[in-house]
Amino acid sequence: MPPFRRLSTADLPACLVLAADRSWDADSLRWHLMLQIADVWGLDAPDGGLAACGFLTRYHPAYATIGLLVVRRDHGRRGLATRLMAHLHDGGTEDITCLFATPMGRPLYRKLGYLAVDQIHKYIGPLEVASPPDGHLAEATPGDLDTLVSLDAAATGLDRRHLLTALFGRADRRLLLSHNGQYSGYGLAVPGSPRTPTVIGPLVAPDALAARMLIAGLAKDRTHAVRIDVFARHGDLPSWLQAGGMTHVSTDPMMLRGAASLPGDRRRLIAIASQALG
Ligand SMILES: CC(C)(COP(=O)(O)OP(=O)(O)OC[C@H]1O[C@@H](n2cnc3c(N)ncnc32)[C@H](O)[C@@H]1OP(=O)(O)O)[C@@H](O)C(=O)NCCC(=O)NCCS
């Protein structure tokens, strides 16, 4: 079998065909972003197109997220995903890798030593909630990027400037939250391709009540559906989202290999950028 090949944005059409083969969301703007910021590896199928792909996003020399692992149906159950995961891990036994596992992926990840350490709830739909009170939210400008990066670093223990710069540029709303004159959180709303929901995330806040303010500000006056992936640990946030009209789509485990927990004050990370990026 030919070796895995590094993919680029030129492979976007083939990636979308592969995603559609598994009935996966083929939001071309989001896949394009991933191809720009992640290390993407794929395998060409002998009859054309891609047989498999997998994305690795490195945030630190010893920490990465893995996502969008897909094997074409007619190439399934032949060990391809197992080999691709070994390639993504690159033999680096010291590395910590994190991923959000679909039901199909879980048996594979468990075999590879991943352990579930948290859970994420995915919600999609219109969100109609009371407007946030005045005085706590401010529109972030490009000059505030350093503030976002440091709020994010406090929550994740990582410098995610590369990711945040890319998402900031694509966001249609970027909010900073302040308490007593100090910034304590931020949130981005990032649109995808037409007819796909705008994603609210990443979102960092000191607690669930503060998170609600940011979410309400990011969702305000939208006529289309939004999507948010929130950690299960945040009390009544799920019921608040549902009361606002959103639908619970799935709950998936966050799985970790190489460590039992992640750095940073993770309680502050309310919503992720995407299941592929963390
Ligand atoms: C999950 C996926 C990537 C596995 O690809 P694959 O090449 O078939 O996986 P492998 O052949 O390497 O199988 C590895 C192990 O995964 C498990 N597995 C794979 N497919 C499975 C299935 N359909 N049902 C149950 N377990 C499965 C098995 O434990 C398997 O080992 P075994 O064949 O020795 O029993 C593939 O099914 C896929 O693309 N699914 C849709 C997209 C998806 O959900 N990706 C995971 C993202 S988190």
XYZ file of C-alpha atoms and ligand atoms in Angstrom:
326
model
C 0.000 0.000 0.000
C 1.382 3.490 -0.855
C 2.558 5.666 2.054
C 0.494 8.412 3.621
C 0.773 11.751 1.847
C 0.734 15.254 3.352
C -2.438 16.966 2.148
C -2.883 20.652 1.296
C -5.743 22.988 0.435
C -5.532 21.570 -3.127
C -6.968 18.342 -1.660
C -10.079 20.096 -0.310
C -12.462 18.655 -2.979
C -11.196 15.096 -2.318
C -11.572 15.607 1.462
C -15.181 16.745 0.997
C -15.985 13.672 -1.134
C -14.458 11.462 1.577
C -16.453 13.232 4.318
C -19.683 12.842 2.313
C -18.978 9.101 1.926
C -19.377 8.828 5.724
C -22.331 11.258 5.709
C -20.150 13.801 7.473
C -20.679 17.516 7.408
C -18.910 18.797 4.284
C -18.647 22.454 5.279
C -15.961 23.507 2.815
C -14.967 26.690 4.689
C -14.246 24.765 7.892
C -12.352 21.990 6.095
C -10.361 24.653 4.264
C -9.431 26.277 7.588
C -8.363 22.891 8.956
C -6.210 22.207 5.894
C -4.514 25.566 6.473
C -3.697 25.167 10.151
C -3.345 21.406 10.783
C -0.897 18.698 9.698
C -3.127 16.679 7.421
C -2.290 13.227 6.153
C -4.160 11.123 3.663
C -3.954 8.005 1.572
C -4.804 8.005 -2.133
C -7.243 5.295 -3.215
C -6.092 3.192 -6.188
C -9.298 4.082 -8.061
C -8.942 7.834 -7.424
C -9.842 10.145 -4.586
C -8.835 9.613 -0.972
C -9.185 6.350 0.959
C -8.483 8.042 4.314
C -7.497 11.275 6.002
C -6.612 12.475 9.497
C -5.770 15.889 10.971
C -3.282 16.696 13.721
C -3.084 20.204 15.196
C -0.018 20.833 17.330
C -0.332 23.502 20.048
C 2.884 22.687 21.886
C 5.904 20.473 21.108
C 4.342 17.774 23.299
C 0.608 18.393 22.844
C -1.714 18.008 19.852
C -5.333 17.355 18.979
C -6.388 14.765 16.423
C -9.577 15.065 14.410
C -11.457 14.430 11.190
C -10.194 10.846 11.004
C -12.154 9.309 8.142
C -11.758 6.068 6.180
C -13.810 5.525 3.016
C -16.503 2.890 3.596
C -15.128 0.448 1.024
C -11.687 0.605 2.712
C -13.027 0.115 6.263
C -12.064 -2.597 8.766
C -8.703 -3.256 7.122
C -6.554 -1.533 9.710
C -6.241 1.723 7.769
C -7.326 4.004 10.642
C -5.011 2.118 13.015
C -2.060 2.742 10.674
C -3.000 6.364 10.112
C -3.246 6.980 13.868
C 0.236 5.445 14.303
C 1.479 7.787 11.586
C -0.140 10.817 13.275
C 1.364 9.823 16.617
C 4.660 9.559 14.734
C 6.049 7.176 17.321
C 6.206 10.049 19.858
C 5.312 8.137 23.006
C 5.867 11.280 25.097
C 3.214 13.210 23.245
C -0.140 14.028 24.764
C -2.889 13.738 22.199
C -6.486 14.712 22.715
C -9.576 14.007 20.615
C -13.366 13.973 20.696
C -14.572 10.509 19.725
C -17.608 9.609 17.646
C -19.278 6.281 18.544
C -17.521 4.668 15.542
C -14.105 5.935 16.594
C -14.296 4.935 20.283
C -13.303 1.239 20.013
C -10.267 2.200 17.928
C -9.139 4.928 20.321
C -9.597 2.703 23.371
C -7.386 0.080 21.694
C -4.744 2.759 21.153
C -4.701 3.658 24.845
C -6.991 6.694 24.868
C -9.040 7.257 28.024
C -12.218 9.308 28.352
C -11.544 12.277 30.656
C -14.481 14.603 29.916
C -17.614 14.971 27.795
C -18.859 17.516 25.304
C -22.515 18.250 24.432
C -23.249 19.446 20.921
C -26.224 21.806 20.456
C -27.604 23.191 17.192
C -30.532 25.506 16.510
C -31.770 29.017 16.876
C -31.034 30.534 20.267
C -33.513 33.017 21.663
C -32.519 34.269 25.085
C -32.696 37.593 26.901
C -30.088 40.134 25.787
C -27.083 40.312 28.099
C -27.003 43.229 30.575
C -25.150 46.331 29.383
C -21.632 47.110 30.455
C -20.022 43.670 30.544
C -19.392 42.901 26.874
C -17.142 44.714 24.427
C -16.466 44.064 20.743
C -12.846 42.853 20.429
C -10.653 44.516 17.789
C -7.503 43.047 16.201
C -5.545 45.009 18.824
C -7.175 42.814 21.502
C -5.789 39.573 20.087
C -3.056 39.401 22.753
C -5.755 39.651 25.460
C -7.713 36.792 23.869
C -4.571 34.681 23.596
C -3.719 35.167 27.270
C -7.306 34.484 28.472
C -7.252 31.355 26.336
C -3.832 30.332 27.683
C -5.077 30.635 31.295
C -7.895 28.208 30.463
C -6.013 25.752 28.247
C -2.418 26.064 29.468
C -1.459 26.479 25.798
C -0.441 29.234 23.429
C -3.124 28.910 20.741
C -2.271 32.179 18.947
C -2.080 30.431 15.582
C -5.626 29.054 15.916
C -7.099 32.202 17.459
C -5.588 34.457 14.788
C -7.168 32.315 12.053
C -10.559 32.158 13.803
C -10.520 35.864 14.733
C -10.117 36.719 11.051
C -13.121 34.591 10.116
C -15.394 35.502 13.019
C -18.371 37.800 12.432
C -18.580 38.658 16.158
C -15.786 38.687 18.752
C -16.611 39.585 22.323
C -14.607 40.274 25.450
C -16.206 39.988 28.879
C -15.146 42.269 31.705
C -15.690 42.147 35.448
C -14.667 45.052 37.670
C -12.668 46.590 34.845
C -10.716 43.390 34.109
C -11.169 41.080 31.185
C -12.260 37.637 32.354
C -13.480 35.894 29.208
C -13.905 35.962 25.466
C -16.021 34.290 22.789
C -16.016 34.084 18.995
C -18.857 33.424 16.550
C -17.468 31.915 13.347
C -19.680 31.436 10.281
C -19.128 28.461 7.977
C -20.363 27.807 4.461
C -23.853 29.071 3.540
C -26.655 27.008 5.116
C -24.379 25.673 7.882
C -24.749 26.992 11.440
C -22.442 29.683 12.754
C -20.240 28.166 15.462
C -20.043 29.830 18.870
C -16.613 28.949 20.236
C -14.042 28.891 21.528
C -15.517 30.481 24.627
C -13.675 31.149 27.874
C -15.474 32.472 30.960
C -14.995 32.341 34.744
C -18.319 30.507 35.325
C -21.533 29.346 33.651
C -23.379 32.602 34.364
C -20.663 34.660 32.695
C -20.662 32.163 29.810
C -24.382 32.791 29.292
C -23.702 36.496 28.855
C -21.097 35.832 26.180
C -23.280 33.267 24.394
C -26.295 35.605 24.476
C -24.148 38.418 23.044
C -22.761 36.204 20.284
C -26.188 34.796 19.347
C -28.074 38.113 19.541
C -30.146 39.161 16.493
C -29.246 36.086 14.453
C -31.968 34.635 12.275
C -30.100 31.413 11.487
C -29.114 28.394 13.548
C -25.963 28.425 15.651
C -23.902 25.510 16.942
C -22.116 25.261 20.255
C -20.116 22.380 21.767
C -20.066 22.853 25.540
C -18.368 20.789 28.214
C -20.775 18.694 30.275
C -19.379 20.034 33.558
C -21.124 23.407 33.293
C -24.200 22.945 35.492
C -27.369 24.329 34.017
C -25.844 25.616 30.767
C -27.290 22.682 28.735
C -30.835 23.240 30.037
C -30.494 26.996 29.387
C -29.470 26.304 25.762
C -32.404 23.920 25.339
C -34.841 26.385 26.916
C -33.539 28.929 24.376
C -34.616 26.653 21.516
C -31.454 24.663 20.736
C -31.492 20.917 20.116
C -29.123 18.506 21.817
C -27.479 16.577 18.951
C -24.895 14.356 20.652
C -22.653 13.840 23.650
C -19.134 12.618 22.890
C -16.219 11.807 25.183
C -13.044 13.848 25.163
C -10.263 11.241 25.152
C -6.650 11.643 26.123
C -3.507 9.645 25.532
C -0.200 10.248 27.294
C -1.632 12.086 30.334
C -4.535 11.815 32.762
C -5.506 15.491 32.531
C -4.827 18.602 30.502
C -2.994 21.766 31.574
C -4.663 25.077 32.408
C -7.738 25.992 34.406
C -10.041 23.871 32.250
C -13.215 24.916 34.102
C -12.863 28.215 32.234
C -12.977 26.589 28.809
C -16.746 26.494 28.288
C -16.994 25.757 24.559
C -14.501 24.446 22.026
C -13.671 25.800 18.575
C -14.613 22.453 17.020
C -14.307 18.783 17.824
C -11.283 18.602 15.508
C -9.450 21.567 17.030
C -10.377 21.431 20.710
C -13.714 5.042 12.780
C -13.009 4.724 11.452
C -12.033 5.862 11.143
C -12.266 3.382 11.606
O -11.546 3.160 10.395
P -11.054 1.673 9.988
O -9.958 1.830 8.999
O -12.218 0.865 9.604
O -10.476 1.156 11.375
P -9.499 -0.098 11.559
O -9.704 -1.079 10.436
O -8.115 0.403 11.790
O -10.123 -0.735 12.853
C -9.616 -0.459 14.094
C -10.563 -0.918 15.169
O -11.613 0.027 15.267
C -12.818 -0.665 15.613
N -13.775 -0.472 14.526
C -13.527 -0.024 13.282
N -14.686 0.050 12.590
C -15.666 -0.362 13.435
C -17.079 -0.512 13.299
N -17.716 -0.230 12.165
N -17.767 -0.944 14.370
C -17.142 -1.238 15.523
N -15.808 -1.139 15.716
C -15.090 -0.683 14.670
C -12.460 -2.093 15.835
O -12.069 -2.251 17.164
C -11.273 -2.234 14.922
O -10.424 -3.272 15.235
P -10.750 -4.758 14.661
O -11.048 -4.607 13.197
O -9.473 -5.494 14.956
O -11.935 -5.233 15.429
C -14.039 4.577 10.270
O -15.045 3.662 10.662
C -14.717 5.893 9.875
O -14.210 6.636 9.039
N -15.887 6.178 10.497
C -16.641 7.395 10.195
C -15.929 8.629 10.663
C -15.667 8.599 12.156
O -16.565 8.428 12.968
N -14.386 8.825 12.515
C -13.930 8.891 13.889
C -13.776 10.330 14.251
S -13.532 10.578 15.982
